[in-house]
mmCIF file of C-alpha atoms in Angstrom:
data_model
loop_
_atom_site.group_PDB
_atom_site.id
_atom_site.type_symbol
_atom_site.label_atom_id
_atom_site.label_comp_id
_atom_site.label_asym_id
_atom_site.label_seq_id
_atom_site.Cartn_x
_atom_site.Cartn_y
_atom_site.Cartn_z
ATOM 1 C CA MET D 1 -64.375 -165.657 224.657
ATOM 2 C CA LEU D 2 -67.733 -165.982 222.957
ATOM 3 C CA ASP D 3 -70.116 -168.823 223.629
ATOM 4 C CA SER D 4 -70.220 -170.823 220.391
ATOM 5 C CA THR D 5 -73.940 -171.470 220.873
ATOM 6 C CA ALA D 6 -74.793 -167.760 221.015
ATOM 7 C CA LEU D 7 -76.964 -166.476 218.182
ATOM 8 C CA PHE D 8 -75.916 -163.446 216.198
ATOM 9 C CA SER D 9 -77.876 -161.342 213.769
ATOM 10 C CA VAL D 10 -77.020 -158.492 211.406
ATOM 11 C CA HIS D 11 -79.427 -155.577 211.002
ATOM 12 C CA ALA D 12 -79.609 -152.217 209.286
ATOM 13 C CA VAL D 13 -80.333 -149.719 212.069
ATOM 14 C CA SER D 14 -80.708 -145.983 212.534
ATOM 15 C CA ALA D 15 -77.719 -143.862 213.551
ATOM 16 C CA GLU D 16 -78.848 -143.639 217.162
ATOM 17 C CA TYR D 17 -78.150 -147.376 217.573
ATOM 18 C CA VAL D 18 -74.522 -147.245 216.401
ATOM 19 C CA ARG D 19 -73.478 -144.154 218.351
ATOM 20 C CA PRO D 20 -73.110 -145.735 221.817
ATOM 21 C CA LEU D 21 -70.573 -148.329 220.608
ATOM 22 C CA ARG D 22 -68.767 -145.702 218.494
ATOM 23 C CA ARG D 23 -68.526 -143.494 221.557
ATOM 24 C CA THR D 24 -67.277 -146.249 223.857
ATOM 25 C CA ILE D 25 -64.736 -147.913 221.565
ATOM 26 C CA LEU D 26 -63.553 -145.163 219.222
ATOM 27 C CA LEU D 27 -64.139 -141.823 220.905
ATOM 28 C CA ASP D 28 -63.214 -142.223 224.575
ATOM 29 C CA ASN D 29 -66.857 -141.640 225.539
ATOM 30 C CA GLN D 30 -67.034 -138.180 223.924
ATOM 31 C CA THR D 31 -70.773 -137.874 223.339
ATOM 32 C CA ASP D 32 -70.606 -134.844 221.050
ATOM 33 C CA SER D 33 -68.153 -136.609 218.703
ATOM 34 C CA SER D 34 -70.322 -139.653 218.014
ATOM 35 C CA ARG D 35 -72.437 -137.886 215.364
ATOM 36 C CA PHE D 36 -70.634 -138.098 212.010
ATOM 37 C CA ARG D 37 -71.141 -136.113 208.838
ATOM 38 C CA GLY D 38 -73.319 -138.204 206.551
ATOM 39 C CA ASP D 39 -75.105 -140.080 209.354
ATOM 40 C CA ASP D 40 -78.508 -138.728 208.401
ATOM 41 C CA GLU D 41 -78.224 -138.889 204.607
ATOM 42 C CA PRO D 42 -80.910 -141.085 203.015
ATOM 43 C CA THR D 43 -78.378 -143.361 201.275
ATOM 44 C CA THR D 44 -76.250 -143.934 204.394
ATOM 45 C CA LEU D 45 -76.273 -147.426 205.890
ATOM 46 C CA HIS D 46 -75.740 -148.110 209.588
ATOM 47 C CA VAL D 47 -75.319 -151.797 210.338
ATOM 48 C CA ALA D 48 -75.170 -153.549 213.706
ATOM 49 C CA ILE D 49 -74.435 -157.087 214.792
ATOM 50 C CA TYR D 50 -76.487 -158.231 217.734
ATOM 51 C CA ARG D 51 -75.761 -161.023 220.190
ATOM 52 C CA SER D 52 -79.154 -161.748 221.687
ATOM 53 C CA GLU D 53 -80.500 -158.215 222.127
ATOM 54 C CA ARG D 54 -77.149 -156.466 222.636
ATOM 55 C CA ILE D 55 -75.147 -154.707 219.916
ATOM 56 C CA ILE D 56 -71.552 -155.961 219.788
ATOM 57 C CA ALA D 57 -70.345 -154.524 216.455
ATOM 58 C CA VAL D 58 -71.272 -151.566 214.249
ATOM 59 C CA ALA D 59 -70.275 -149.824 211.032
ATOM 60 C CA THR D 60 -71.522 -147.007 208.846
ATOM 61 C CA VAL D 61 -71.016 -146.404 205.129
ATOM 62 C CA CYS D 62 -71.970 -143.155 203.403
ATOM 63 C CA ARG D 63 -71.410 -141.599 200.013
ATOM 64 C CA GLU D 64 -68.405 -139.282 200.372
ATOM 65 C CA ALA D 65 -65.642 -138.450 197.912
ATOM 66 C CA LEU D 66 -62.027 -138.909 198.877
ATOM 67 C CA PRO D 67 -60.451 -135.688 200.149
ATOM 68 C CA GLY D 68 -59.580 -133.508 197.163
ATOM 69 C CA SER D 69 -61.833 -135.457 194.791
ATOM 70 C CA GLN D 70 -65.323 -134.955 193.393
ATOM 71 C CA ASP D 71 -65.863 -138.679 192.656
ATOM 72 C CA ASP D 72 -69.465 -139.517 193.524
ATOM 73 C CA THR D 73 -68.788 -143.267 193.308
ATOM 74 C CA ALA D 74 -66.674 -143.230 196.498
ATOM 75 C CA TRP D 75 -68.162 -144.420 199.781
ATOM 76 C CA ARG D 76 -66.639 -143.813 203.203
ATOM 77 C CA LEU D 77 -66.617 -146.352 206.014
ATOM 78 C CA ARG D 78 -67.047 -144.699 209.395
ATOM 79 C CA GLY D 79 -67.344 -145.777 212.996
ATOM 80 C CA VAL D 80 -66.351 -149.413 212.491
ATOM 81 C CA ALA D 81 -66.255 -150.807 216.021
ATOM 82 C CA VAL D 82 -66.311 -154.313 217.479
ATOM 83 C CA GLU D 83 -66.354 -154.991 221.206
ATOM 84 C CA GLU D 84 -62.978 -156.318 222.303
ATOM 85 C CA HIS D 85 -64.282 -159.729 223.421
ATOM 86 C CA ALA D 86 -65.923 -160.222 219.989
ATOM 87 C CA ARG D 87 -62.842 -159.501 217.858
ATOM 88 C CA GLY D 88 -61.331 -162.261 215.764
ATOM 89 C CA TYR D 89 -64.636 -164.010 215.031
ATOM 90 C CA GLY D 90 -65.340 -162.459 211.624
ATOM 91 C CA PHE D 91 -67.776 -159.760 212.723
ATOM 92 C CA GLY D 92 -65.691 -156.992 211.156
ATOM 93 C CA ARG D 93 -65.606 -158.915 207.884
ATOM 94 C CA THR D 94 -69.384 -159.362 208.061
ATOM 95 C CA LEU D 95 -69.841 -155.622 208.599
ATOM 96 C CA MET D 96 -67.589 -154.864 205.615
ATOM 97 C CA LYS D 97 -69.560 -157.200 203.350
ATOM 98 C CA ALA D 98 -72.819 -155.460 204.267
ATOM 99 C CA CYS D 99 -71.262 -152.026 203.712
ATOM 100 C CA PHE D 100 -69.623 -152.989 200.405
ATOM 101 C CA ASP D 101 -72.833 -154.540 199.087
ATOM 102 C CA HIS D 102 -74.797 -151.413 200.027
ATOM 103 C CA ALA D 103 -72.280 -149.100 198.350
ATOM 104 C CA ARG D 104 -72.278 -151.183 195.158
ATOM 105 C CA ARG D 105 -76.078 -151.243 195.020
ATOM 106 C CA HIS D 106 -75.905 -147.428 195.055
ATOM 107 C CA GLY D 107 -73.277 -147.142 192.308
ATOM 108 C CA GLY D 108 -70.201 -147.292 194.527
ATOM 109 C CA ARG D 109 -66.891 -148.222 192.935
ATOM 110 C CA LEU D 110 -64.512 -147.310 195.771
ATOM 111 C CA ALA D 111 -64.645 -147.692 199.553
ATOM 112 C CA TRP D 112 -62.316 -145.686 201.749
ATOM 113 C CA CYS D 113 -61.728 -145.012 205.413
ATOM 114 C CA THR D 114 -59.532 -143.269 207.917
ATOM 115 C CA ALA D 115 -58.075 -146.242 209.794
ATOM 116 C CA ARG D 116 -56.305 -146.265 213.121
ATOM 117 C CA GLU D 117 -52.842 -147.751 213.024
ATOM 118 C CA THR D 118 -54.133 -150.629 215.175
ATOM 119 C CA ALA D 119 -56.805 -151.466 212.549
ATOM 120 C CA ARG D 120 -54.563 -151.137 209.505
ATOM 121 C CA GLY D 121 -53.825 -154.877 209.359
ATOM 122 C CA PHE D 122 -57.538 -155.698 209.421
ATOM 123 C CA TYR D 123 -58.191 -153.475 206.405
ATOM 124 C CA GLU D 124 -55.098 -154.710 204.542
ATOM 125 C CA ALA D 125 -56.268 -158.319 205.026
ATOM 126 C CA LEU D 126 -59.501 -157.346 203.232
ATOM 127 C CA GLY D 127 -57.578 -155.866 200.300
ATOM 128 C CA PHE D 128 -57.433 -152.199 201.295
ATOM 129 C CA ALA D 129 -54.320 -150.215 200.408
ATOM 130 C CA SER D 130 -52.890 -147.242 202.269
ATOM 131 C CA SER D 131 -53.247 -144.065 200.251
ATOM 132 C CA SER D 132 -51.472 -141.759 202.691
ATOM 133 C CA PRO D 133 -48.534 -141.681 205.054
ATOM 134 C CA PRO D 134 -49.489 -141.932 208.734
ATOM 135 C CA PHE D 135 -51.030 -138.782 210.187
ATOM 136 C CA LYS D 136 -52.669 -137.517 213.370
ATOM 137 C CA LEU D 137 -56.141 -136.067 213.696
ATOM 138 C CA PRO D 138 -56.538 -132.894 215.761
ATOM 139 C CA SER D 139 -59.184 -134.608 217.886
ATOM 140 C CA ARG D 140 -57.018 -137.719 218.494
ATOM 141 C CA GLY D 141 -53.420 -136.567 218.642
ATOM 142 C CA ASP D 142 -52.527 -139.683 220.621
ATOM 143 C CA LEU D 143 -53.151 -141.999 217.640
ATOM 144 C CA LEU D 144 -51.789 -142.511 214.134
ATOM 145 C CA PHE D 145 -54.203 -142.884 211.218
ATOM 146 C CA TYR D 146 -54.005 -143.923 207.560
ATOM 147 C CA GLU D 147 -56.293 -143.088 204.694
ATOM 148 C CA MET D 148 -57.063 -146.423 203.058
ATOM 149 C CA HIS D 149 -59.033 -147.390 199.981
ATOM 150 C CA TYR D 150 -60.518 -150.490 198.367
ATOM 151 C CA VAL D 151 -61.760 -150.825 194.791
ATOM 152 C CA LEU D 152 -65.170 -152.476 194.954
ATOM 153 C CA PRO D 153 -65.418 -155.408 192.538
ATOM 154 C CA GLY D 154 -68.386 -155.648 190.197
ATOM 155 C CA GLY D 155 -69.367 -159.202 191.141
ATOM 156 C CA PRO D 156 -69.896 -161.009 194.442
ATOM 157 C CA ILE D 157 -67.473 -160.033 197.168
ATOM 158 C CA SER D 158 -65.842 -163.414 197.575
ATOM 159 C CA ASP D 159 -62.844 -162.181 199.577
ATOM 160 C CA VAL D 160 -65.019 -160.996 202.461
ATOM 161 C CA GLU D 161 -67.704 -163.678 202.395
#
């Protein structure tokens, strides 16, 4: 449980700051897997939520077309991770708002992700739709994933604010 008096802040950070939480929560501590394609592109955003001076939630959004598409208005969410004790407090929603706003400012019209089965409900609650049947990744054969997408609205993102 989080202390309700704790202060939280949201910051754009460099990739090196999001990798430790990615590695711990999403990648079973596989160091070599925590560097994602697109991490170092100039338009990529890495965002972190801090509690005091400690990062408790991270996300990345980068310009990347859906598989099989050449659409340069699609943006991929990657490495969305929230420490277990901080889940359910709206930090994921806050990360999504920052990522969506960034994508829209750079001409984005669609956000997509490869979501774990356990995170599917989170994305559906934000308005994402599954665009694939469940599948397994070679690197994580123990988990089911879904490709999910969200059409970015042109105005303020009221459903995630």
